[in-house]
mmCIF file of C-alpha atoms and ligand atoms in Angstrom:
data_model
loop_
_atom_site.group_PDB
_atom_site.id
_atom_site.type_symbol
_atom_site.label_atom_id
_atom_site.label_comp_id
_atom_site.label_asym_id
_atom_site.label_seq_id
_atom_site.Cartn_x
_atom_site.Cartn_y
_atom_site.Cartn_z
ATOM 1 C CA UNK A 1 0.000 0.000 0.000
ATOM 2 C CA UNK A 2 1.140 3.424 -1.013
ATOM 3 C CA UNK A 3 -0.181 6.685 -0.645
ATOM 4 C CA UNK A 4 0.416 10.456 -0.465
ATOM 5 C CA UNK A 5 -2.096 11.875 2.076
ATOM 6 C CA UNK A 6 -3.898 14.631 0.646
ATOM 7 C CA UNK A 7 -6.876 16.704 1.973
ATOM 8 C CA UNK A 8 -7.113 18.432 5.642
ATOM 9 C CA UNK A 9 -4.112 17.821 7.554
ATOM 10 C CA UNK A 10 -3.470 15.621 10.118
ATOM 11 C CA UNK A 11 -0.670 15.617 12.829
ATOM 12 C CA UNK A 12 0.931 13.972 15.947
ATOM 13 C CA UNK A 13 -0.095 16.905 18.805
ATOM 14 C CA UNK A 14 1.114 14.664 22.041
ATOM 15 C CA UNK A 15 4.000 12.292 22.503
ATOM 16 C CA UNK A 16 4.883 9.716 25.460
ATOM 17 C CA UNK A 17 7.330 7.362 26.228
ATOM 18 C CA UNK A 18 8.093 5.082 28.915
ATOM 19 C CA UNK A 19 10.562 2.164 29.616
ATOM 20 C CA UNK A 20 10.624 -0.721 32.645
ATOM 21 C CA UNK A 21 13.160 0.646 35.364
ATOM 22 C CA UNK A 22 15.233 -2.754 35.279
ATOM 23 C CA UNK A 23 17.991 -2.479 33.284
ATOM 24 C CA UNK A 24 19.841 -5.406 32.133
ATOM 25 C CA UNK A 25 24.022 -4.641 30.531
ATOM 26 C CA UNK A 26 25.392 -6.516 27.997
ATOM 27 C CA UNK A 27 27.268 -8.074 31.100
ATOM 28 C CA UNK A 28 24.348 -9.332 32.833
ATOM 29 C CA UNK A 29 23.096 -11.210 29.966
ATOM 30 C CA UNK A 30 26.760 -13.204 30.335
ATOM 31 C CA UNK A 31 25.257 -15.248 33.196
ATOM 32 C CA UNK A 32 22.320 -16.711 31.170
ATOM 33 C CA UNK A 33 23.884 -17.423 28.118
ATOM 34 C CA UNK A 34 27.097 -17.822 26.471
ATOM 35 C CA UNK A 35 27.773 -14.342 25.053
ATOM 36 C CA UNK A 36 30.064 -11.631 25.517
ATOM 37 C CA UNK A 37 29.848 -7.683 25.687
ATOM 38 C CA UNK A 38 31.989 -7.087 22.754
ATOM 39 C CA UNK A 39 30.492 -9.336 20.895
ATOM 40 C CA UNK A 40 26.847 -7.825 21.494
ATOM 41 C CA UNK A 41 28.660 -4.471 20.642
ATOM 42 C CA UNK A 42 30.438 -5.264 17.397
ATOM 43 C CA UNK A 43 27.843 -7.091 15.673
ATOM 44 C CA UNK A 44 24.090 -5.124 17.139
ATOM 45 C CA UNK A 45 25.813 -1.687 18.854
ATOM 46 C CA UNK A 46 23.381 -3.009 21.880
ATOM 47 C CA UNK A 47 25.122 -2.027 25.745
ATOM 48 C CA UNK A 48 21.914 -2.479 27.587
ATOM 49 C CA UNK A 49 18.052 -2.897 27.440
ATOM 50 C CA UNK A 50 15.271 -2.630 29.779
ATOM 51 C CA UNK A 51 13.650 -5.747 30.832
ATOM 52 C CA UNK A 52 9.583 -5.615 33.081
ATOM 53 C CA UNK A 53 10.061 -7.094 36.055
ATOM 54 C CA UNK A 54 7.424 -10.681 36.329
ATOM 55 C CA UNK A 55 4.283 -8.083 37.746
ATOM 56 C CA UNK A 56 4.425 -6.112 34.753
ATOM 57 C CA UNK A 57 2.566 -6.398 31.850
ATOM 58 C CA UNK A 58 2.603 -3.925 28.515
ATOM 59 C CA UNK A 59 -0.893 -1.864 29.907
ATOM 60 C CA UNK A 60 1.826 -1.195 32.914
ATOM 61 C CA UNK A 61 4.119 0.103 30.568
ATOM 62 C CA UNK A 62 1.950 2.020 28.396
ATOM 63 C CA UNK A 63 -0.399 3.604 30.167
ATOM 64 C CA UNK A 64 2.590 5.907 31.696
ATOM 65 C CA UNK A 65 3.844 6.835 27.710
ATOM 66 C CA UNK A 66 -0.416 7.281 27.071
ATOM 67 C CA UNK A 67 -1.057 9.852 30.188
ATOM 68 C CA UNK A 68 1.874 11.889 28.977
ATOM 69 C CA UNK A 69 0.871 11.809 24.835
ATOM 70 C CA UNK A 70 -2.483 13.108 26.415
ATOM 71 C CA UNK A 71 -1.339 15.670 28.691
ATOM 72 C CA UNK A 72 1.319 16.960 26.010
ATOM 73 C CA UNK A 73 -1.936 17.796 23.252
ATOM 74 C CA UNK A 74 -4.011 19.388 25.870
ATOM 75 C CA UNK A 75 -6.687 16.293 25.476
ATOM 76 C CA UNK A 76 -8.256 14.837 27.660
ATOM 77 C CA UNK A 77 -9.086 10.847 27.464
ATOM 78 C CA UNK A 78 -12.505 11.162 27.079
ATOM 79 C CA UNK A 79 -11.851 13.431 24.125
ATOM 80 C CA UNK A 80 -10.264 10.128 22.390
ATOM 81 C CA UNK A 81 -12.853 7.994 20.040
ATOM 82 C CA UNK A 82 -10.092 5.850 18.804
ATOM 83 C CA UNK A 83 -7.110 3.749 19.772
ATOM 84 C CA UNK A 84 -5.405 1.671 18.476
ATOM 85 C CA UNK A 85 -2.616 -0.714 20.702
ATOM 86 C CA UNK A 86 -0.196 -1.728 18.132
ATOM 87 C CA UNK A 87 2.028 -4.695 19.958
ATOM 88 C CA UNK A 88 2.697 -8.512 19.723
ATOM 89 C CA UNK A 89 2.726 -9.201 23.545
ATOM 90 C CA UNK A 90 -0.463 -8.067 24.973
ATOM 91 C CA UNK A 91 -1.595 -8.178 28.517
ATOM 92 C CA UNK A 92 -3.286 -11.595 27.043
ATOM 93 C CA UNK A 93 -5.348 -12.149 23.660
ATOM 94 C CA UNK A 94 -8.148 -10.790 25.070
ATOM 95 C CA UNK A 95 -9.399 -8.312 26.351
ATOM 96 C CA UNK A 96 -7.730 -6.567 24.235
ATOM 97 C CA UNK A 97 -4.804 -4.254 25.780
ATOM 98 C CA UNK A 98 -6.442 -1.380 23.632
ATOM 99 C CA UNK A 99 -9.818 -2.077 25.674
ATOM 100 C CA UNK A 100 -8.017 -2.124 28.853
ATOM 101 C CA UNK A 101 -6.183 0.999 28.379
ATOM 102 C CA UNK A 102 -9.349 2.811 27.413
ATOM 103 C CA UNK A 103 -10.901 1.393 30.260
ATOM 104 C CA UNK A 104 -8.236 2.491 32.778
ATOM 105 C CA UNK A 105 -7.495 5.735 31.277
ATOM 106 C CA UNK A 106 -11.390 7.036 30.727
ATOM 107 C CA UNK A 107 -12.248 6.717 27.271
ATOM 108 C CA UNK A 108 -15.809 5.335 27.051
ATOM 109 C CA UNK A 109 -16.152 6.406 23.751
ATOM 110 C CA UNK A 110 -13.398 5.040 21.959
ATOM 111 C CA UNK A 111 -12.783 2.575 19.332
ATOM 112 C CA UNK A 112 -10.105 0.221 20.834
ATOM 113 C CA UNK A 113 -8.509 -2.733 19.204
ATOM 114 C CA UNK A 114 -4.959 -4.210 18.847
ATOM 115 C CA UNK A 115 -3.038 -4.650 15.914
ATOM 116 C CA UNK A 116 -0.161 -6.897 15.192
ATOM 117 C CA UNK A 117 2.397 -6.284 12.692
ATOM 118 C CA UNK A 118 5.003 -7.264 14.682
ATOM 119 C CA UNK A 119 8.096 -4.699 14.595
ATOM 120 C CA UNK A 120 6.076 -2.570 11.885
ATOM 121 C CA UNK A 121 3.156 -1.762 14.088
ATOM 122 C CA UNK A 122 3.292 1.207 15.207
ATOM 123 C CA UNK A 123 4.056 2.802 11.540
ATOM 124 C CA UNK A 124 0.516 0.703 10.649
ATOM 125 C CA UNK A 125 -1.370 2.424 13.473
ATOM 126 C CA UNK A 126 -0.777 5.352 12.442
ATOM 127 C CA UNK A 127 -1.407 4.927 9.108
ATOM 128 C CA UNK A 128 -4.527 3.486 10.494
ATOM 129 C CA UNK A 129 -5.451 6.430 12.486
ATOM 130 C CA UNK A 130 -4.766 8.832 10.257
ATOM 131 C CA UNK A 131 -6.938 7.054 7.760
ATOM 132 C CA UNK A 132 -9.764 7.177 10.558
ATOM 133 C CA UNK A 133 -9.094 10.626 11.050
ATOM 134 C CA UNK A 134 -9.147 11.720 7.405
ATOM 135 C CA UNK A 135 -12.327 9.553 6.506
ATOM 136 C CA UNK A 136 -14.034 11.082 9.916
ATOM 137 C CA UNK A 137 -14.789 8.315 11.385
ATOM 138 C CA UNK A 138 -12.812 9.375 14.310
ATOM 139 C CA UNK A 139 -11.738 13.070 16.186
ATOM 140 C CA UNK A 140 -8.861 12.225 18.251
ATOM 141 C CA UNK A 141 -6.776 9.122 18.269
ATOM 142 C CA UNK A 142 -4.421 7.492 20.430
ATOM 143 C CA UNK A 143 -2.295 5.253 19.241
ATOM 144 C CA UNK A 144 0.111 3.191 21.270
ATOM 145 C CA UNK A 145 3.313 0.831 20.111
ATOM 146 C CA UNK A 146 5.112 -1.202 23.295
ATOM 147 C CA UNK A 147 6.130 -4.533 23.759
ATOM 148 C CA UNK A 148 7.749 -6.726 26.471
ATOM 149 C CA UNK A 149 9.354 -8.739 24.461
ATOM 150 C CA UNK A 150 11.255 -10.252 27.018
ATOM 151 C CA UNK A 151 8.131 -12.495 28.509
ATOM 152 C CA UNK A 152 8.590 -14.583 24.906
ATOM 153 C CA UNK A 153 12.456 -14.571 24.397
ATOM 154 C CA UNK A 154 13.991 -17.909 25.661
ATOM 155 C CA UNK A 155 16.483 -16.981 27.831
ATOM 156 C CA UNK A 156 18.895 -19.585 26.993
ATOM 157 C CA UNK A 157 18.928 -18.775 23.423
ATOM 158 C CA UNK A 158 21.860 -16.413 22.621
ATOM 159 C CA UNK A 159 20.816 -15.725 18.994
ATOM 160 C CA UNK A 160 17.536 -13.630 20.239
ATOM 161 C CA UNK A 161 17.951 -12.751 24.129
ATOM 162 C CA UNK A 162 20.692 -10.147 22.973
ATOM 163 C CA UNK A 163 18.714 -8.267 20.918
ATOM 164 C CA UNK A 164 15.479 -7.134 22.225
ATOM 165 C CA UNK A 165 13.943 -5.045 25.343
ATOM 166 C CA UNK A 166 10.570 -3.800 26.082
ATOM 167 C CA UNK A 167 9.682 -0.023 26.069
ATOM 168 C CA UNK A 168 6.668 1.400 24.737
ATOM 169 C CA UNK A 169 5.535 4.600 23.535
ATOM 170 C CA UNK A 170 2.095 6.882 22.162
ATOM 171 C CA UNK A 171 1.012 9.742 20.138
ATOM 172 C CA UNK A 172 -2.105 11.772 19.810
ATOM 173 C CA UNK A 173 -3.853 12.194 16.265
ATOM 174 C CA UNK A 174 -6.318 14.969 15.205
ATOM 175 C CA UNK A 175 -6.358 17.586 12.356
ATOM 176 C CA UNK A 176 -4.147 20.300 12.776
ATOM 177 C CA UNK A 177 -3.434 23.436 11.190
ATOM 178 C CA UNK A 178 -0.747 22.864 8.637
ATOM 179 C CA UNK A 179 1.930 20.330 8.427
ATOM 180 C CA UNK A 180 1.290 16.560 9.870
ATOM 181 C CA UNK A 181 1.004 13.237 7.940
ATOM 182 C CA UNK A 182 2.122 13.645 3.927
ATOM 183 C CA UNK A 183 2.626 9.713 2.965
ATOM 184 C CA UNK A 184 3.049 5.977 3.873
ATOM 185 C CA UNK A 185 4.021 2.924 2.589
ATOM 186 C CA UNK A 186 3.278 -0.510 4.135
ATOM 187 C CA UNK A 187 4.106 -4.084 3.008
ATOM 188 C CA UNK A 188 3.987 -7.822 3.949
ATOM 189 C CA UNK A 189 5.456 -10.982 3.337
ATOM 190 C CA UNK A 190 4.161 -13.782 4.444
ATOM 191 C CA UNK A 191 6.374 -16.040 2.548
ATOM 192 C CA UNK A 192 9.525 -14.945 4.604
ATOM 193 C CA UNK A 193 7.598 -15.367 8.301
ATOM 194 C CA UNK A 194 9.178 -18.271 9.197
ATOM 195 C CA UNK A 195 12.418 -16.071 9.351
ATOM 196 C CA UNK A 196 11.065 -14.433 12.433
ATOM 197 C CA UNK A 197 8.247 -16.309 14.147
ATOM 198 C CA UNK A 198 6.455 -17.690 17.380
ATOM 199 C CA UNK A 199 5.720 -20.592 16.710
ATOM 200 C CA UNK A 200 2.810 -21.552 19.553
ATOM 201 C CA UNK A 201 1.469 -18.155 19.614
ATOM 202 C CA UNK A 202 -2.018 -19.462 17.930
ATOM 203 C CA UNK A 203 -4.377 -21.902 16.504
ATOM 204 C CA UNK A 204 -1.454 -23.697 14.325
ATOM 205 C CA UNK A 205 0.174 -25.359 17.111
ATOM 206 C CA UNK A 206 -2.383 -24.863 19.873
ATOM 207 C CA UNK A 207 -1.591 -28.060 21.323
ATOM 208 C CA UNK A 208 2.462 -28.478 21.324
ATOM 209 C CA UNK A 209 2.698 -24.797 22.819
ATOM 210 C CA UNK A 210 5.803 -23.390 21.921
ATOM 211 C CA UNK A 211 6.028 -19.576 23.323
ATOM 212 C CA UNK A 212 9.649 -18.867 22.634
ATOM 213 C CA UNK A 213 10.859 -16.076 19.713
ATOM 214 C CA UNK A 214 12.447 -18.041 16.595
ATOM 215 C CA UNK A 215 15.165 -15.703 14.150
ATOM 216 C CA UNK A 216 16.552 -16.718 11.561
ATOM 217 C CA UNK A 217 19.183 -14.008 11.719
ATOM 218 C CA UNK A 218 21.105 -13.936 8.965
ATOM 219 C CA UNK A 219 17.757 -13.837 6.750
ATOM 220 C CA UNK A 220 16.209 -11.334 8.549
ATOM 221 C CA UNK A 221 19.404 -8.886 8.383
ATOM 222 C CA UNK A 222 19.327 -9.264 4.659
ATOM 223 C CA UNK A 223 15.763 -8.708 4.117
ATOM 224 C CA UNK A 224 15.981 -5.466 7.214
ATOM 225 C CA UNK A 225 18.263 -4.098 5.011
ATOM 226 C CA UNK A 226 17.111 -4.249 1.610
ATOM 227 C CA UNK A 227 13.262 -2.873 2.969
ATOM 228 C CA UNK A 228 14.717 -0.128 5.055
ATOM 229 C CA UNK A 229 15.860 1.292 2.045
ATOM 230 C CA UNK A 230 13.016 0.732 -0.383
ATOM 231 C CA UNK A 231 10.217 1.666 1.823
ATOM 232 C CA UNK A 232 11.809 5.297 2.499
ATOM 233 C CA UNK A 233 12.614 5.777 -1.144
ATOM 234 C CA UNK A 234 9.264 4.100 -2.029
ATOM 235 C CA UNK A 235 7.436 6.984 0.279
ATOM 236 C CA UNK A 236 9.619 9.991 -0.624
ATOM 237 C CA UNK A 237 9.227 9.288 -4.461
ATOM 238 C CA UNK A 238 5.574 9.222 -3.888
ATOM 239 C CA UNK A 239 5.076 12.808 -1.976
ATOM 240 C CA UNK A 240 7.490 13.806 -4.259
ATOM 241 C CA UNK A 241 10.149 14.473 -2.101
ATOM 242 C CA UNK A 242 14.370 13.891 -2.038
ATOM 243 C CA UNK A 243 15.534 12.620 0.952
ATOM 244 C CA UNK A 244 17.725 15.801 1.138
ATOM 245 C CA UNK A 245 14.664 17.374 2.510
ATOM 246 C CA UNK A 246 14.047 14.843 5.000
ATOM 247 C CA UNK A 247 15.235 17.038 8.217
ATOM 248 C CA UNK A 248 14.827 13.817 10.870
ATOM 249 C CA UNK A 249 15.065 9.935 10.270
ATOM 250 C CA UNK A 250 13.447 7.690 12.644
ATOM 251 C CA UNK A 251 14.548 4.465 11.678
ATOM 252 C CA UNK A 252 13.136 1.220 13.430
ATOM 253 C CA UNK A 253 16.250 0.171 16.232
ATOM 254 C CA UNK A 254 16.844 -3.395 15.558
ATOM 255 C CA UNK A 255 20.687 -3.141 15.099
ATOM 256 C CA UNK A 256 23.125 -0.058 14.691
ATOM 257 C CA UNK A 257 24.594 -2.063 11.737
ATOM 258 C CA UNK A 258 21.380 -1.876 9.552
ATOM 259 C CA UNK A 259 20.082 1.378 10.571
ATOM 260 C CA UNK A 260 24.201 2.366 9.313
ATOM 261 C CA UNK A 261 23.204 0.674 6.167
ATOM 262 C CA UNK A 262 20.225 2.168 5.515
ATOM 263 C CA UNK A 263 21.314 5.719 6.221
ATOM 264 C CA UNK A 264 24.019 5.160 4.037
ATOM 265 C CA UNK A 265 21.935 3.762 1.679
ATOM 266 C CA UNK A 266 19.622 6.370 1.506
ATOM 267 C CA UNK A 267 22.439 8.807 1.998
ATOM 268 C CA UNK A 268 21.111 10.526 5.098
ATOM 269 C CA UNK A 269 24.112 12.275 6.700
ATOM 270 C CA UNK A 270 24.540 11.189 11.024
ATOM 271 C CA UNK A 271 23.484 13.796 12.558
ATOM 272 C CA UNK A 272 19.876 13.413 11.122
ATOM 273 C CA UNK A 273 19.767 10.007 12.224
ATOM 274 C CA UNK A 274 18.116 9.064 15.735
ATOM 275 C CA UNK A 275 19.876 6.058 17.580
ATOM 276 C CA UNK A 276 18.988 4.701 20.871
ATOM 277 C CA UNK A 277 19.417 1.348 20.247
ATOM 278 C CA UNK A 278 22.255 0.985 22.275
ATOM 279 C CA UNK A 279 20.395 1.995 25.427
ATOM 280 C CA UNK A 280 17.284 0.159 24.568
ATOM 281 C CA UNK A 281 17.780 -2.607 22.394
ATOM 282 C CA UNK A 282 15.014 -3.801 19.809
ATOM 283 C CA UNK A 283 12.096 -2.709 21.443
ATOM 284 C CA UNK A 284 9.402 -3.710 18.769
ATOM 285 C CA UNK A 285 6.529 -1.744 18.389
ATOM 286 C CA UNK A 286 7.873 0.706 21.243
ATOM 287 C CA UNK A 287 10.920 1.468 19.240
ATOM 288 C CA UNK A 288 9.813 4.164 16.726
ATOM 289 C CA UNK A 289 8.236 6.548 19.424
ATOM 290 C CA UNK A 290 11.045 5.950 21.503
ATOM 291 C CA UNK A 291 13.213 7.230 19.415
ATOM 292 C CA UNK A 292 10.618 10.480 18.144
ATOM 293 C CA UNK A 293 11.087 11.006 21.913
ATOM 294 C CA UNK A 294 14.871 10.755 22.000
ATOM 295 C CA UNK A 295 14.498 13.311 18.988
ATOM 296 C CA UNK A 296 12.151 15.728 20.909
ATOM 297 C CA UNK A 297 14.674 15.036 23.942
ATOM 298 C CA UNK A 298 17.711 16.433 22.532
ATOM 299 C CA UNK A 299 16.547 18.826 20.590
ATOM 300 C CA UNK A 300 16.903 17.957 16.793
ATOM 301 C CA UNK A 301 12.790 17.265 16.425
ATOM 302 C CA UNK A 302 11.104 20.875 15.927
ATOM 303 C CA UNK A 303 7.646 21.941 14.135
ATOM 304 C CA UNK A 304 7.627 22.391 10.601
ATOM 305 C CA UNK A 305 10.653 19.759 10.375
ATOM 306 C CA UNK A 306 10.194 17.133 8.017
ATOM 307 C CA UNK A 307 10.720 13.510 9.494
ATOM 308 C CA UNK A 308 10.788 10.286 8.066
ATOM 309 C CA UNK A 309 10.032 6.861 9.948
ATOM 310 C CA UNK A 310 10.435 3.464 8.623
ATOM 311 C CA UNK A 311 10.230 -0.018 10.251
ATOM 312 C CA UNK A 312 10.534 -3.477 9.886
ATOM 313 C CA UNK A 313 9.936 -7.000 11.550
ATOM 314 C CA UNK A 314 7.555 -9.793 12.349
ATOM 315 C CA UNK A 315 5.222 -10.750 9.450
ATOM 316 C CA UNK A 316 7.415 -10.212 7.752
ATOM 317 C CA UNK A 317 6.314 -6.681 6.829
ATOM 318 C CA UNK A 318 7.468 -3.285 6.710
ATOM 319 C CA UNK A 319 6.623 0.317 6.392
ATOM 320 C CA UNK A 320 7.575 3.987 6.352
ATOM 321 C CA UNK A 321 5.413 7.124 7.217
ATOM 322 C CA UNK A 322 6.409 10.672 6.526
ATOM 323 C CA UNK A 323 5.665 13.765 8.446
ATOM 324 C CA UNK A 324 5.968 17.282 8.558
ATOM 325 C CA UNK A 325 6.277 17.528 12.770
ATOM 326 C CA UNK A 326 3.450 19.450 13.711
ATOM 327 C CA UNK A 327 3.869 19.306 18.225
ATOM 328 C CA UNK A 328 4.291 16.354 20.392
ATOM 329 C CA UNK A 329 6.789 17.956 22.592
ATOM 330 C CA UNK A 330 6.834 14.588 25.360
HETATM 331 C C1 LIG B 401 21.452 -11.630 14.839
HETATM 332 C C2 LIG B 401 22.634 -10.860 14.272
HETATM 333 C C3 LIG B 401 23.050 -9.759 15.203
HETATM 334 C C4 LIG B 401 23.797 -11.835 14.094
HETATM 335 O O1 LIG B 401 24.909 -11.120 13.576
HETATM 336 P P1 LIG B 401 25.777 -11.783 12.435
HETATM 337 O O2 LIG B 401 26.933 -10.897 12.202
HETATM 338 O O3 LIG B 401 24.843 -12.052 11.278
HETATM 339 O O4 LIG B 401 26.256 -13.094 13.112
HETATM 340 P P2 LIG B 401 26.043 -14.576 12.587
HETATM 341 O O5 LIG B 401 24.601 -14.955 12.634
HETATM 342 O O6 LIG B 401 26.757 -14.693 11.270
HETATM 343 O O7 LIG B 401 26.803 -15.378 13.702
HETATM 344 C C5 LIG B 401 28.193 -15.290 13.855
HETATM 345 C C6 LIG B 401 28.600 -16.200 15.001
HETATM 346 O O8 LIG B 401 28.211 -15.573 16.240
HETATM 347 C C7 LIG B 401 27.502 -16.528 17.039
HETATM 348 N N1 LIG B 401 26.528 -15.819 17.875
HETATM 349 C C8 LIG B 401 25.221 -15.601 17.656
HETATM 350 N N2 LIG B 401 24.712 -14.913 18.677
HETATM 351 C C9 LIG B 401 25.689 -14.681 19.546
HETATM 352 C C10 LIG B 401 25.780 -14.022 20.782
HETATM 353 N N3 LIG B 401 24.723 -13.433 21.352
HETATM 354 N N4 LIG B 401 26.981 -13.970 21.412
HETATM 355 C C11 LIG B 401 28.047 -14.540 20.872
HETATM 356 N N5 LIG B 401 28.027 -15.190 19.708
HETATM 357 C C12 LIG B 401 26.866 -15.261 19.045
HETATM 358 C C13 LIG B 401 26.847 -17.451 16.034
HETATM 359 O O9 LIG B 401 26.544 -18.686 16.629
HETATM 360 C C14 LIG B 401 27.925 -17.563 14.978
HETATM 361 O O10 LIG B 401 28.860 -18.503 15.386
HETATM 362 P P3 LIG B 401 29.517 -19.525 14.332
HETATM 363 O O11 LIG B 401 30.228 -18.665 13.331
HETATM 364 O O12 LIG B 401 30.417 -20.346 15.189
HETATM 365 O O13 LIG B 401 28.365 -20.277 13.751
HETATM 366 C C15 LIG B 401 22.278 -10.270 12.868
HETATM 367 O O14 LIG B 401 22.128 -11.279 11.938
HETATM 368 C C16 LIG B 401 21.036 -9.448 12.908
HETATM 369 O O15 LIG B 401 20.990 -8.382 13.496
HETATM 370 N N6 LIG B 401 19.960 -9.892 12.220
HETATM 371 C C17 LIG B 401 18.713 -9.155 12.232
HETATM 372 C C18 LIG B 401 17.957 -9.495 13.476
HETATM 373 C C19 LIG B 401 16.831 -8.523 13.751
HETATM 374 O O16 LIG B 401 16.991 -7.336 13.623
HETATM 375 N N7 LIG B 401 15.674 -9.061 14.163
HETATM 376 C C20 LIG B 401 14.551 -8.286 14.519
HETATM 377 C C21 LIG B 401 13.923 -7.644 13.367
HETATM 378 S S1 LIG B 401 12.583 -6.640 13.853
#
């Protein structure tokens, strides 16, 4: 799917983030399996994630980054009529955590369902919201992208407990002025999800649960890398755009080696490039607004600056979103 947006805008106005306090180093992932810090380093630019602690559950680590996207547009929750939970380890199946956030946050009039697109999720909600927005269907959305992905690693695998970390962010959607969403791009491929699966999650192998991450790595790098690059040219080609213009890039943090590629790539100089990946790990659908709030954080994410996101993962799908930043100040 590609489109430029076109009619009344629409723009992020709030922004929240929040991550577990527990953080685990490179070094304490030594004692559960055979790995070292330099290795960890060299090959992912990962020094340390942040892992829940066994009470907490992604609504526990959302809700925080959700208060904050609300108080930072000046909405309150019962303003919302949509939102949308985009994540791959709910609280459980169901109820949905969309339906519990809405529920513990105030929202009884709000849409609320999950979506699962696995490291690409949060770039689909918003596409998703801003669709609802732009049809009318809704006012105000919230959308949400977190994942504790370490309740479905398997800690003695040393291909996958390396990478990831839980985290979680949320943005407010709503017309605005000028500025806000100008194009996305989204793709899927189902033929490559065995490279990056869980196997037990569902109906397929209800009965021989098996609840544990599967990567092939080596696969997944090559395909990370060759979609990182097409999606953002794919999106800037269609809003007619160079990537000269592109002010901020916001690319999904799986590994500092492919987001290196992919800015080199797509020949986006450094200093436009937002990294937190070593502090954070692969934090799924949480790692896109993470990093818009690392931006925000430090300075380099202003109104009127034009910012490009692009993700990839799970599915195995992809997708890029661009935006003139219209708020969302965390
Ligand atoms: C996983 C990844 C970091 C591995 O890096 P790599 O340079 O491709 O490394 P390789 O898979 O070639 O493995 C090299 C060696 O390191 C070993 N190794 C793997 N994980 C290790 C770890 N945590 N610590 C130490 N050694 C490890 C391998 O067993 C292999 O050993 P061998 O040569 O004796 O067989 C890399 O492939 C990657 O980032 N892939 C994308 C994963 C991803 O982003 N997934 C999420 C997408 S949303």
């Amino acid at each position: 799917m590609i489109a430029s947006a076109n009619g009344r805008p629409i723009g992020i106005t709030g922004l929240g983030v929040h991550v577990p306090d527990r953080v685990f180093t490179n070094k304490d992932l030594e004692q559960f399996v055979d790995t070292t810090d330099e290795w960890i380093v060299e090959r992912t630019g990962i020094r340390e994630r942040r892992f829940a602690t066994e009470d907490e559950a992604l609504t526990d680590i959302a809700r925080p980054a959700a208060i904050v996207a609300l108080e930072d547009a000046g909405t309150l929750p019962s303003e919302i009529d949509l939102l949308i939970c985009a994540t791959v380890t709910p609280d459980m199946l169901f109820p949905t955590s969309s339906a519990l956030l809405a529920d513990e946050l105030g929202m009884p009039d709000a849409a609320a369902y999950d979506l699962l697109a696995g490291c690409t999720g949060f770039v689909y909600a918003i596409a998703q919201a801003y669709g609802m927005v732009a049809g009318g269907l809704a006012k105000k959305a919230l959308v949400v992208g977190g994942d504790v992905l370490s309740k479905i690693l398997d800690w003695e695998d040393r291909s996958t407990l390396v990478l990831f970390g839980d985290g979680a962010g949320a943005v407010v959607l709503e017309r605005v002025e000028q500025g806000g969403f100008l194009g996305f791009e989204l793709g899927a491929d189902g033929g490559g999800g065995e490279h990056l699966w869980l196997p037990g999650s569902g109906s397929r192998k209800f009965e021989d649960p098996d609840s544990f991450v599967k990567m092939n790595g080596r696969e997944v790098f090559k395909f990370a890398t060759r979609v990182m690059v097409s999606s953002a040219e794919a999106v800037l080609a269609e809003c007619e755009l160079t990537v000269d213009e592109v002010d901020v890039y916001v690319p999904h943090q799986a590994n500092k080696r492919i987001i290196d590629h992919a800015a080199r790539k797509l020949g986006i100089p450094e200093e436009k490039v937002v990294v937190n990946v070593d502090r954070y790990g692969n934090t799924s659908s949480g790692s896109i607004p993470l990093a818009l709030g690392d931006a925000v954080a430090d300075g380099r994410l202003r109104d009127g600056e034009l910012v490009l996101m692009t993700g990839m993962g799970a599915g195995l799908t992809w997708g890029s979103a661009l935006i003139e930043w219209t708020g969302g100040n965390g």
